[in-house]
DNA sequence: CCTGTCACG
DNA sequence: GACGTACGTGACAGGG
């Protein structure tokens, strides 16, 4: 053994970089025999193998180590608790692969090092220093710019993917300074990926300029007063502390307390038996063979242990047995259940479905659970079917024979359903997760076939199980109507005879599992794995929590309002009948139309396709200038709407047990990525009219708490400015200007200080029109101006902001070519209608223009919501509602400001690190005892 | 069940 | 030149 010294060459491999590169480069492969996710390990081994091959020549290293990160908390988090705070959580299928990459490194007989509390970069820095001081050479295999500060004095970097060496000049190219000043530049420029704050408004270019002028960061900060640019000077003076903190964050620790020396890293040949044994264990067939050839060793035999049924990682359509509901198992005892639990553990996955007495997860009871571990092998565990299936008078509450006691079954299932190593597969898992939660089971991890379909095929078809089964399995599931009937005599599921329930329920689990085997491998092929993994799947538990939390709604307030509305409506109705000269149903558009246009003979009656006169608000508003009756009808309609949809209906939605209102969000409810809200819809609570807004007074915080509302300011316009690259708009947002006034000023050549509210209003309508795929007709109708005038506005707008027209044209062209559009985050919205002829083409065109903007905004708030639970974990606060660009919280009094600060940080940074917007995202906040006050 | 209407972003 | 037209949702009432 030679001591490390002159002539020695140390290679330091950045292990985490290898892992992430491997993970993202490869489809989600799984081990054939048991489905263990293995894609990243496979890529990692291939990269190590390539590394060994590439470095066998005359310049071969004498010493080598792969360095890994360990733990998520490092000394940098003690310096700054937000360090790396906006990092994406590690994908669930990557986590179990991390220890395997360590084993892979050891199998290659390469030293594998990590240290709790330190990042890999610090270990690399320390080893590089030691090697340099010993007179040896160092090559760091990584492309991480944070390591560039180490280059020089015999230390180089090697970007293994691009096979490019980075020396002092290479660093200068990247940072504009040599390695010894890289940390100074990084301290100023900050880093959005690691969440290093830096100096706001200063990027790498400016930072390098300053450092080169003043020599060092310290000198720059000491002499900051001398800087000519006022903004820059102010930033450097005011943010000095933040900049110095940033420097400490980016400065690598070269004195990491290592418990090994350079000599321990000497290159060793792999032991063929160990290496091949590991590769065979992972079932990497071709790599095992290739390495065996190279080592001149016998390749171990990897048995073909494909389980019966399908492996979701395989390409093509798996062979599956026919769906036969007669073969499903009725689980009556723990012994019947055991084989399914065992099979689930063995496979690593199980499809799960719950049957309940109703569709409201917060107000129904669990009736049974079905499981499926492979296509065709499904069971149903009835738990609460009633003996008197025909609903007889006697024995109400008596349970049918052949059922396990519910608690006994749940006790057996809970460990499986909560086992992090077993994937629970469902169709619309949010529903089942909420049911289980009410029975004390926190189901995780989960996969959801509905969300897979949505991620891949939004805009192409629905994502309900029946539709998916028809489409992908050519199978019509047993209709629920066959079991429950319909209409007044409809049964609940606990009244269904168990023999029938077994077929229906187990079939659902079987179908779900089959869909999963088909859809899961398609995610990658459709390039939506990231969308699914980061914006669909993680949303399920977040929404489940919000829905279960519910929002407190004050019944008395609503009730009082209902009564007031009733009285006003009655008065209006009498008045209307008086004006009409006869009594009729004011709520009937048909009757109203006949009164207005036939009896009273008003002008402008237009019949729709059904032959009825149109009596929409716009029509009535026009008539209202001449006559009193339509004006009264408008008033009546507003009250009728408020009463029936809100003050009356909301009371019905107050949950008996919790006393709160629990909406249900549909993740796949809108093709653009927006959520929708049902039962009740809490995303359309009135706000625009004074009268309607008062309904929000009924949404209150409980005693001792406060409602806090945070909403994105102008998020869609900001996204438009970014996507269409409109410099003037981008600058206006950066400067915090009134964007509509600024648009008006640009378009109509009116100076900002002479702006009138009327001109601003028109510009605002145009700005919104642009987002919707503007047309002269639409704008004319909205602004109630002649079409020619509206068209003139649009022409002028495009003249002033030509980039907008380019964006719209490009988007439509993209949609025509690909039959889809995409958001900035890669969400796909299919636009099959874009090829249509006639008026439908117009719809499709405008939808295609709107979808990337609306969808990107939807993606951003989804990302914020997914990060929110961790961000507010330590605060006495609960996220309750989402209204497209707004999040509503409930927080204990006293913690309002802390919540606003934490939530705002998450929301404003939600695009990062995947997308760096050219415009800031701004979040406005409000608080009060009710939603009305908070908004 | 479909249509018209109207509440929201 | 005519055709219709702002984007995305959900709930309710009326009427067949």
Short mmCIF file of N, CA, C and O in Angstrom, two decimals, chain A residues 399-502:
data_model
loop_
_atom_site.label_atom_id
_atom_site.label_comp_id
_atom_site.label_asym_id
_atom_site.label_seq_id
_atom_site.Cartn_x
_atom_site.Cartn_y
_atom_site.Cartn_z
N UNK A 399 -76.46 -7.46 11.97
CA UNK A 399 -75.50 -7.67 10.89
C UNK A 399 -75.75 -9.01 10.21
O UNK A 399 -76.17 -9.97 10.86
N UNK A 400 -75.51 -9.06 8.93
CA UNK A 400 -75.64 -10.31 8.19
C UNK A 400 -74.54 -11.28 8.61
O UNK A 400 -73.50 -10.88 9.13
N UNK A 401 -74.77 -12.56 8.35
CA UNK A 401 -73.79 -13.60 8.67
C UNK A 401 -72.60 -13.51 7.71
O UNK A 401 -72.71 -12.96 6.62
N UNK A 402 -71.48 -14.09 8.16
CA UNK A 402 -70.33 -14.21 7.26
C UNK A 402 -69.51 -12.94 7.16
O UNK A 402 -68.95 -12.66 6.10
N UNK A 403 -69.47 -12.17 8.25
CA UNK A 403 -68.67 -10.95 8.23
C UNK A 403 -67.72 -10.94 9.42
O UNK A 403 -68.09 -11.32 10.52
N UNK A 404 -66.51 -10.45 9.16
CA UNK A 404 -65.57 -10.28 10.28
C UNK A 404 -66.03 -9.09 11.10
O UNK A 404 -66.60 -8.15 10.56
N UNK A 405 -65.74 -9.11 12.40
CA UNK A 405 -65.99 -7.89 13.19
C UNK A 405 -65.15 -6.75 12.59
O UNK A 405 -63.99 -6.96 12.24
N UNK A 406 -65.75 -5.60 12.45
CA UNK A 406 -65.06 -4.53 11.74
C UNK A 406 -63.70 -4.21 12.36
O UNK A 406 -62.70 -4.09 11.66
N UNK A 407 -63.65 -4.10 13.68
CA UNK A 407 -62.39 -3.71 14.31
C UNK A 407 -61.32 -4.76 14.09
O UNK A 407 -60.15 -4.44 13.85
N UNK A 408 -61.72 -6.03 14.12
CA UNK A 408 -60.75 -7.10 13.91
C UNK A 408 -60.15 -7.00 12.51
O UNK A 408 -58.93 -7.13 12.32
N UNK A 409 -61.00 -6.75 11.54
CA UNK A 409 -60.51 -6.65 10.16
C UNK A 409 -59.59 -5.43 10.02
O UNK A 409 -58.52 -5.51 9.40
N UNK A 410 -60.00 -4.31 10.60
CA UNK A 410 -59.18 -3.10 10.50
C UNK A 410 -57.84 -3.29 11.19
O UNK A 410 -56.81 -2.82 10.71
N UNK A 411 -57.84 -4.00 12.31
CA UNK A 411 -56.58 -4.25 13.01
C UNK A 411 -55.63 -5.06 12.14
O UNK A 411 -54.42 -4.86 12.18
N UNK A 412 -56.18 -5.99 11.37
CA UNK A 412 -55.34 -6.80 10.49
C UNK A 412 -54.86 -5.98 9.29
O UNK A 412 -53.74 -6.14 8.81
N UNK A 413 -55.73 -5.11 8.81
CA UNK A 413 -55.41 -4.38 7.58
C UNK A 413 -54.53 -3.16 7.81
O UNK A 413 -53.75 -2.76 6.95
N UNK A 414 -54.68 -2.55 9.00
CA UNK A 414 -53.97 -1.30 9.26
C UNK A 414 -52.46 -1.37 8.98
O UNK A 414 -51.92 -0.51 8.30
N UNK A 415 -51.78 -2.41 9.49
CA UNK A 415 -50.33 -2.46 9.23
C UNK A 415 -50.02 -2.51 7.73
O UNK A 415 -49.04 -1.91 7.27
N UNK A 416 -50.85 -3.20 6.98
CA UNK A 416 -50.63 -3.28 5.53
C UNK A 416 -50.90 -1.92 4.89
O UNK A 416 -50.10 -1.43 4.08
N UNK A 417 -52.03 -1.34 5.25
CA UNK A 417 -52.43 -0.08 4.59
C UNK A 417 -51.49 1.06 4.95
O UNK A 417 -51.39 2.04 4.22
N UNK A 418 -50.79 0.93 6.08
CA UNK A 418 -49.87 1.99 6.48
C UNK A 418 -48.42 1.63 6.19
O UNK A 418 -47.52 2.42 6.49
N UNK A 419 -48.19 0.46 5.63
CA UNK A 419 -46.81 0.01 5.38
C UNK A 419 -46.18 0.81 4.24
O UNK A 419 -46.66 0.77 3.10
N UNK A 420 -45.12 1.54 4.53
CA UNK A 420 -44.50 2.37 3.48
C UNK A 420 -43.92 1.54 2.33
O UNK A 420 -43.64 2.09 1.26
N UNK A 421 -43.74 0.25 2.54
CA UNK A 421 -43.15 -0.57 1.49
C UNK A 421 -44.21 -1.17 0.57
O UNK A 421 -43.87 -1.84 -0.40
N UNK A 422 -45.47 -0.96 0.88
CA UNK A 422 -46.53 -1.53 0.03
C UNK A 422 -47.37 -0.42 -0.59
O UNK A 422 -47.98 0.40 0.11
N UNK A 423 -47.37 -0.37 -1.89
CA UNK A 423 -48.14 0.64 -2.61
C UNK A 423 -49.62 0.27 -2.61
O UNK A 423 -49.98 -0.85 -2.99
N UNK A 424 -50.45 1.19 -2.15
CA UNK A 424 -51.88 0.96 -2.19
C UNK A 424 -52.46 1.65 -3.42
O UNK A 424 -52.28 2.87 -3.60
N UNK A 425 -53.10 0.88 -4.25
CA UNK A 425 -53.58 1.38 -5.54
C UNK A 425 -55.09 1.57 -5.47
O UNK A 425 -55.81 0.68 -5.01
N UNK A 426 -55.54 2.71 -5.92
CA UNK A 426 -56.98 2.94 -5.91
C UNK A 426 -57.42 3.79 -7.08
O UNK A 426 -56.61 4.34 -7.80
N UNK A 427 -58.73 3.84 -7.24
CA UNK A 427 -59.34 4.73 -8.21
C UNK A 427 -60.01 5.83 -7.39
O UNK A 427 -60.92 5.53 -6.63
N UNK A 428 -59.52 7.06 -7.53
CA UNK A 428 -59.97 8.16 -6.68
C UNK A 428 -59.71 7.85 -5.21
O UNK A 428 -60.61 7.76 -4.40
N UNK A 429 -58.44 7.72 -4.88
CA UNK A 429 -58.01 7.30 -3.55
C UNK A 429 -58.36 8.31 -2.46
O UNK A 429 -58.39 7.97 -1.29
N UNK A 430 -58.56 9.56 -2.83
CA UNK A 430 -58.89 10.56 -1.81
C UNK A 430 -60.14 10.13 -1.05
O UNK A 430 -60.23 10.27 0.15
N UNK A 431 -61.08 9.57 -1.79
CA UNK A 431 -62.31 9.10 -1.16
C UNK A 431 -62.01 8.01 -0.13
O UNK A 431 -62.41 8.11 1.03
N UNK A 432 -61.29 7.00 -0.54
CA UNK A 432 -61.00 5.88 0.36
C UNK A 432 -60.12 6.33 1.52
O UNK A 432 -60.29 5.89 2.65
N UNK A 433 -59.17 7.23 1.21
CA UNK A 433 -58.26 7.70 2.27
C UNK A 433 -59.05 8.40 3.36
O UNK A 433 -58.75 8.26 4.55
N UNK A 434 -60.08 9.16 2.97
CA UNK A 434 -60.88 9.87 3.96
C UNK A 434 -61.71 8.89 4.79
O UNK A 434 -61.85 9.04 6.00
N UNK A 435 -62.27 7.89 4.13
CA UNK A 435 -63.02 6.88 4.86
C UNK A 435 -62.11 6.20 5.87
O UNK A 435 -62.43 6.11 7.06
N UNK A 436 -60.95 5.74 5.39
CA UNK A 436 -60.03 5.05 6.29
C UNK A 436 -59.61 5.96 7.44
O UNK A 436 -59.51 5.51 8.58
N UNK A 437 -59.37 7.21 7.15
CA UNK A 437 -58.93 8.13 8.19
C UNK A 437 -59.96 8.20 9.31
O UNK A 437 -59.61 8.26 10.49
N UNK A 438 -61.23 8.15 8.94
CA UNK A 438 -62.27 8.21 9.96
C UNK A 438 -62.30 6.94 10.81
O UNK A 438 -62.89 6.91 11.88
N UNK A 439 -61.68 5.88 10.31
CA UNK A 439 -61.60 4.63 11.07
C UNK A 439 -60.19 4.41 11.62
O UNK A 439 -59.80 3.29 11.91
N UNK A 440 -59.41 5.49 11.67
CA UNK A 440 -58.10 5.42 12.33
C UNK A 440 -56.98 4.84 11.49
O UNK A 440 -55.95 4.46 12.03
N UNK A 441 -57.17 4.77 10.17
CA UNK A 441 -56.12 4.22 9.31
C UNK A 441 -55.62 5.31 8.38
O UNK A 441 -56.41 5.93 7.66
N UNK A 442 -54.31 5.60 8.43
CA UNK A 442 -53.73 6.61 7.54
C UNK A 442 -53.08 5.86 6.38
O UNK A 442 -51.91 5.50 6.43
N UNK A 443 -53.83 5.68 5.33
CA UNK A 443 -53.35 4.86 4.22
C UNK A 443 -52.24 5.59 3.46
O UNK A 443 -52.36 6.76 3.14
N UNK A 444 -51.14 4.89 3.20
CA UNK A 444 -49.99 5.45 2.48
C UNK A 444 -48.97 4.35 2.25
O UNK A 444 -48.87 3.44 3.07
N UNK A 445 -48.19 4.41 1.18
CA UNK A 445 -48.28 5.36 0.09
C UNK A 445 -49.40 4.94 -0.87
O UNK A 445 -49.82 3.79 -0.86
N UNK A 446 -49.82 5.85 -1.70
CA UNK A 446 -50.91 5.53 -2.60
C UNK A 446 -50.58 5.87 -4.06
O UNK A 446 -49.79 6.74 -4.34
N UNK A 447 -51.19 5.12 -4.94
CA UNK A 447 -51.18 5.42 -6.37
C UNK A 447 -52.64 5.54 -6.77
O UNK A 447 -53.50 4.91 -6.14
N UNK A 448 -52.94 6.31 -7.79
CA UNK A 448 -54.33 6.54 -8.13
C UNK A 448 -54.51 6.49 -9.65
O UNK A 448 -53.96 7.31 -10.39
N UNK A 449 -55.28 5.51 -10.10
CA UNK A 449 -55.45 5.33 -11.55
C UNK A 449 -56.22 6.49 -12.17
O UNK A 449 -55.99 6.84 -13.32
N UNK A 450 -57.12 7.08 -11.41
CA UNK A 450 -57.86 8.23 -11.93
C UNK A 450 -56.89 9.37 -12.25
O UNK A 450 -56.97 10.00 -13.30
N UNK A 451 -55.94 9.58 -11.33
CA UNK A 451 -55.00 10.68 -11.52
C UNK A 451 -53.99 10.37 -12.61
O UNK A 451 -53.51 11.26 -13.30
N UNK A 452 -53.66 9.10 -12.77
CA UNK A 452 -52.77 8.72 -13.87
C UNK A 452 -53.44 9.04 -15.21
O UNK A 452 -52.83 9.62 -16.11
N UNK A 453 -54.69 8.66 -15.31
CA UNK A 453 -55.42 8.93 -16.54
C UNK A 453 -55.52 10.44 -16.77
O UNK A 453 -55.32 10.92 -17.88
N UNK A 454 -55.78 11.16 -15.70
CA UNK A 454 -55.90 12.62 -15.80
C UNK A 454 -54.58 13.25 -16.24
O UNK A 454 -54.56 14.13 -17.11
N UNK A 455 -53.49 12.80 -15.65
CA UNK A 455 -52.18 13.38 -16.00
C UNK A 455 -51.86 13.14 -17.47
O UNK A 455 -51.26 13.97 -18.14
N UNK A 456 -52.28 11.99 -17.97
CA UNK A 456 -51.94 11.66 -19.37
C UNK A 456 -52.97 12.17 -20.35
O UNK A 456 -52.62 12.58 -21.45
N UNK A 457 -54.22 12.10 -19.97
CA UNK A 457 -55.28 12.24 -20.98
C UNK A 457 -56.30 13.32 -20.70
O UNK A 457 -57.43 13.23 -21.19
N UNK A 458 -55.92 14.35 -19.94
CA UNK A 458 -56.86 15.44 -19.70
C UNK A 458 -57.29 16.04 -21.04
O UNK A 458 -56.45 16.36 -21.88
N UNK A 459 -58.58 16.14 -21.24
CA UNK A 459 -59.08 16.71 -22.49
C UNK A 459 -59.49 15.65 -23.50
O UNK A 459 -60.18 15.94 -24.47
N UNK A 460 -59.02 14.40 -23.28
CA UNK A 460 -59.34 13.34 -24.25
C UNK A 460 -60.60 12.58 -23.85
O UNK A 460 -61.43 12.25 -24.68
N UNK A 461 -60.72 12.29 -22.56
CA UNK A 461 -61.87 11.53 -22.10
C UNK A 461 -61.99 11.68 -20.59
O UNK A 461 -61.11 12.24 -19.95
N UNK A 462 -63.07 11.16 -20.04
CA UNK A 462 -63.27 11.21 -18.60
C UNK A 462 -62.34 10.23 -17.89
O UNK A 462 -61.67 9.41 -18.54
N UNK A 463 -62.30 10.31 -16.57
CA UNK A 463 -61.36 9.49 -15.82
C UNK A 463 -62.05 8.65 -14.75
O UNK A 463 -61.40 8.13 -13.85
N UNK A 464 -63.36 8.53 -14.86
CA UNK A 464 -64.09 7.65 -13.96
C UNK A 464 -63.76 6.20 -14.25
O UNK A 464 -63.32 5.86 -15.36
N UNK A 465 -64.01 5.33 -13.28
CA UNK A 465 -63.60 3.95 -13.48
C UNK A 465 -64.35 3.28 -14.63
O UNK A 465 -63.77 2.51 -15.39
N UNK A 466 -65.62 3.54 -14.74
CA UNK A 466 -66.38 2.90 -15.81
C UNK A 466 -65.81 3.27 -17.17
O UNK A 466 -65.63 2.42 -18.04
N UNK A 467 -65.52 4.57 -17.35
CA UNK A 467 -64.97 5.02 -18.63
C UNK A 467 -63.60 4.39 -18.90
O UNK A 467 -63.32 3.94 -20.01
N UNK A 468 -62.77 4.34 -17.87
CA UNK A 468 -61.43 3.78 -18.04
C UNK A 468 -61.51 2.29 -18.34
O UNK A 468 -60.76 1.76 -19.18
N UNK A 469 -62.41 1.60 -17.65
CA UNK A 469 -62.54 0.17 -17.87
C UNK A 469 -62.99 -0.12 -19.30
O UNK A 469 -62.46 -1.01 -19.97
N UNK A 470 -63.97 0.63 -19.76
CA UNK A 470 -64.45 0.46 -21.14
C UNK A 470 -63.29 0.68 -22.12
O UNK A 470 -63.07 -0.09 -23.05
N UNK A 471 -62.57 1.75 -21.88
CA UNK A 471 -61.57 2.19 -22.85
C UNK A 471 -60.34 1.30 -22.85
O UNK A 471 -59.81 0.96 -23.89
N UNK A 472 -59.86 0.96 -21.66
CA UNK A 472 -58.57 0.26 -21.59
C UNK A 472 -58.71 -1.24 -21.41
O UNK A 472 -57.78 -1.99 -21.70
N UNK A 473 -59.84 -1.68 -20.87
CA UNK A 473 -59.99 -3.12 -20.64
C UNK A 473 -61.12 -3.71 -21.48
O UNK A 473 -61.37 -4.91 -21.42
N UNK A 474 -61.79 -2.86 -22.24
CA UNK A 474 -62.94 -3.30 -23.04
C UNK A 474 -63.92 -4.09 -22.18
O UNK A 474 -64.44 -5.12 -22.60
N UNK A 475 -64.13 -3.63 -20.99
CA UNK A 475 -65.00 -4.34 -20.06
C UNK A 475 -65.96 -3.37 -19.40
O UNK A 475 -65.55 -2.32 -18.92
N UNK A 476 -67.24 -3.73 -19.39
CA UNK A 476 -68.23 -2.90 -18.70
C UNK A 476 -68.41 -3.41 -17.29
O UNK A 476 -68.88 -4.54 -17.10
N UNK A 477 -68.02 -2.62 -16.29
CA UNK A 477 -68.18 -3.10 -14.92
C UNK A 477 -69.66 -3.24 -14.56
O UNK A 477 -70.52 -2.61 -15.18
N UNK A 478 -69.92 -4.06 -13.54
CA UNK A 478 -71.30 -4.22 -13.05
C UNK A 478 -71.80 -2.84 -12.63
O UNK A 478 -71.17 -2.19 -11.78
N UNK A 479 -72.91 -2.37 -13.18
CA UNK A 479 -73.40 -1.04 -12.81
C UNK A 479 -73.90 -1.04 -11.37
O UNK A 479 -74.58 -1.98 -10.95
N UNK A 480 -73.59 0.00 -10.64
CA UNK A 480 -74.02 0.09 -9.24
C UNK A 480 -75.54 0.10 -9.14
O UNK A 480 -76.12 -0.33 -8.15
N UNK A 481 -76.16 0.58 -10.22
CA UNK A 481 -77.62 0.62 -10.23
C UNK A 481 -78.23 -0.77 -10.07
O UNK A 481 -79.32 -0.93 -9.52
N UNK A 482 -77.52 -1.77 -10.57
CA UNK A 482 -78.04 -3.13 -10.47
C UNK A 482 -78.14 -3.58 -9.01
O UNK A 482 -78.95 -4.43 -8.67
N UNK A 483 -77.28 -3.02 -8.18
CA UNK A 483 -77.30 -3.40 -6.77
C UNK A 483 -78.20 -2.50 -5.95
O UNK A 483 -78.91 -2.95 -5.05
N UNK A 484 -78.13 -1.23 -6.26
CA UNK A 484 -78.82 -0.25 -5.40
C UNK A 484 -80.17 0.18 -5.94
O UNK A 484 -80.98 0.73 -5.21
N UNK A 485 -80.42 -0.08 -7.24
CA UNK A 485 -81.62 0.48 -7.85
C UNK A 485 -81.45 1.98 -8.01
O UNK A 485 -80.35 2.51 -7.89
N UNK A 486 -82.55 2.66 -8.28
CA UNK A 486 -82.43 4.10 -8.43
C UNK A 486 -83.72 4.76 -7.98
O UNK A 486 -84.73 4.09 -7.74
N UNK A 487 -83.66 6.06 -7.88
CA UNK A 487 -84.86 6.79 -7.50
C UNK A 487 -85.18 6.64 -6.03
O UNK A 487 -84.30 6.46 -5.19
N UNK A 488 -86.46 6.67 -5.74
CA UNK A 488 -86.91 6.74 -4.35
C UNK A 488 -86.61 5.47 -3.56
O UNK A 488 -86.33 5.52 -2.37
N UNK A 489 -86.64 4.33 -4.27
CA UNK A 489 -86.46 3.06 -3.56
C UNK A 489 -84.98 2.66 -3.46
O UNK A 489 -84.68 1.52 -3.11
N UNK A 490 -84.12 3.59 -3.82
CA UNK A 490 -82.71 3.23 -3.87
C UNK A 490 -82.22 2.75 -2.51
O UNK A 490 -82.51 3.34 -1.48
N UNK A 491 -81.45 1.64 -2.55
CA UNK A 491 -80.90 1.09 -1.31
C UNK A 491 -79.57 1.74 -1.00
O UNK A 491 -78.98 2.41 -1.84
N UNK A 492 -79.06 1.49 0.18
CA UNK A 492 -77.67 1.83 0.46
C UNK A 492 -76.88 0.53 0.42
O UNK A 492 -77.45 -0.56 0.50
N UNK A 493 -75.54 0.65 0.33
CA UNK A 493 -74.74 -0.54 0.06
C UNK A 493 -74.83 -1.58 1.18
O UNK A 493 -74.68 -2.78 0.93
N UNK A 494 -75.10 -1.14 2.39
CA UNK A 494 -75.17 -2.11 3.49
C UNK A 494 -76.41 -2.99 3.38
O UNK A 494 -76.53 -4.01 4.06
N UNK A 495 -77.33 -2.62 2.49
CA UNK A 495 -78.53 -3.44 2.29
C UNK A 495 -78.37 -4.42 1.14
O UNK A 495 -79.26 -5.22 0.87
N UNK A 496 -77.25 -4.33 0.45
CA UNK A 496 -77.01 -5.23 -0.68
C UNK A 496 -76.63 -6.61 -0.15
O UNK A 496 -75.79 -6.72 0.76
N UNK A 497 -77.23 -7.69 -0.68
CA UNK A 497 -76.83 -9.03 -0.26
C UNK A 497 -75.34 -9.23 -0.52
O UNK A 497 -74.82 -8.81 -1.55
N UNK A 498 -74.67 -9.89 0.43
CA UNK A 498 -73.21 -9.97 0.34
C UNK A 498 -72.75 -10.69 -0.93
O UNK A 498 -71.76 -10.29 -1.55
N UNK A 499 -73.49 -11.75 -1.35
CA UNK A 499 -73.04 -12.46 -2.58
C UNK A 499 -72.93 -11.50 -3.76
O UNK A 499 -72.01 -11.59 -4.57
N UNK A 500 -73.89 -10.57 -3.85
CA UNK A 500 -73.85 -9.61 -4.95
C UNK A 500 -72.73 -8.59 -4.73
O UNK A 500 -72.03 -8.20 -5.67
N UNK A 501 -72.59 -8.17 -3.45
CA UNK A 501 -71.58 -7.15 -3.14
C UNK A 501 -70.18 -7.65 -3.47
O UNK A 501 -69.34 -6.89 -3.94
N UNK A 502 -69.93 -8.95 -3.20
CA UNK A 502 -68.60 -9.51 -3.46
C UNK A 502 -68.24 -9.31 -4.93
O UNK A 502 -67.15 -8.85 -5.27
#
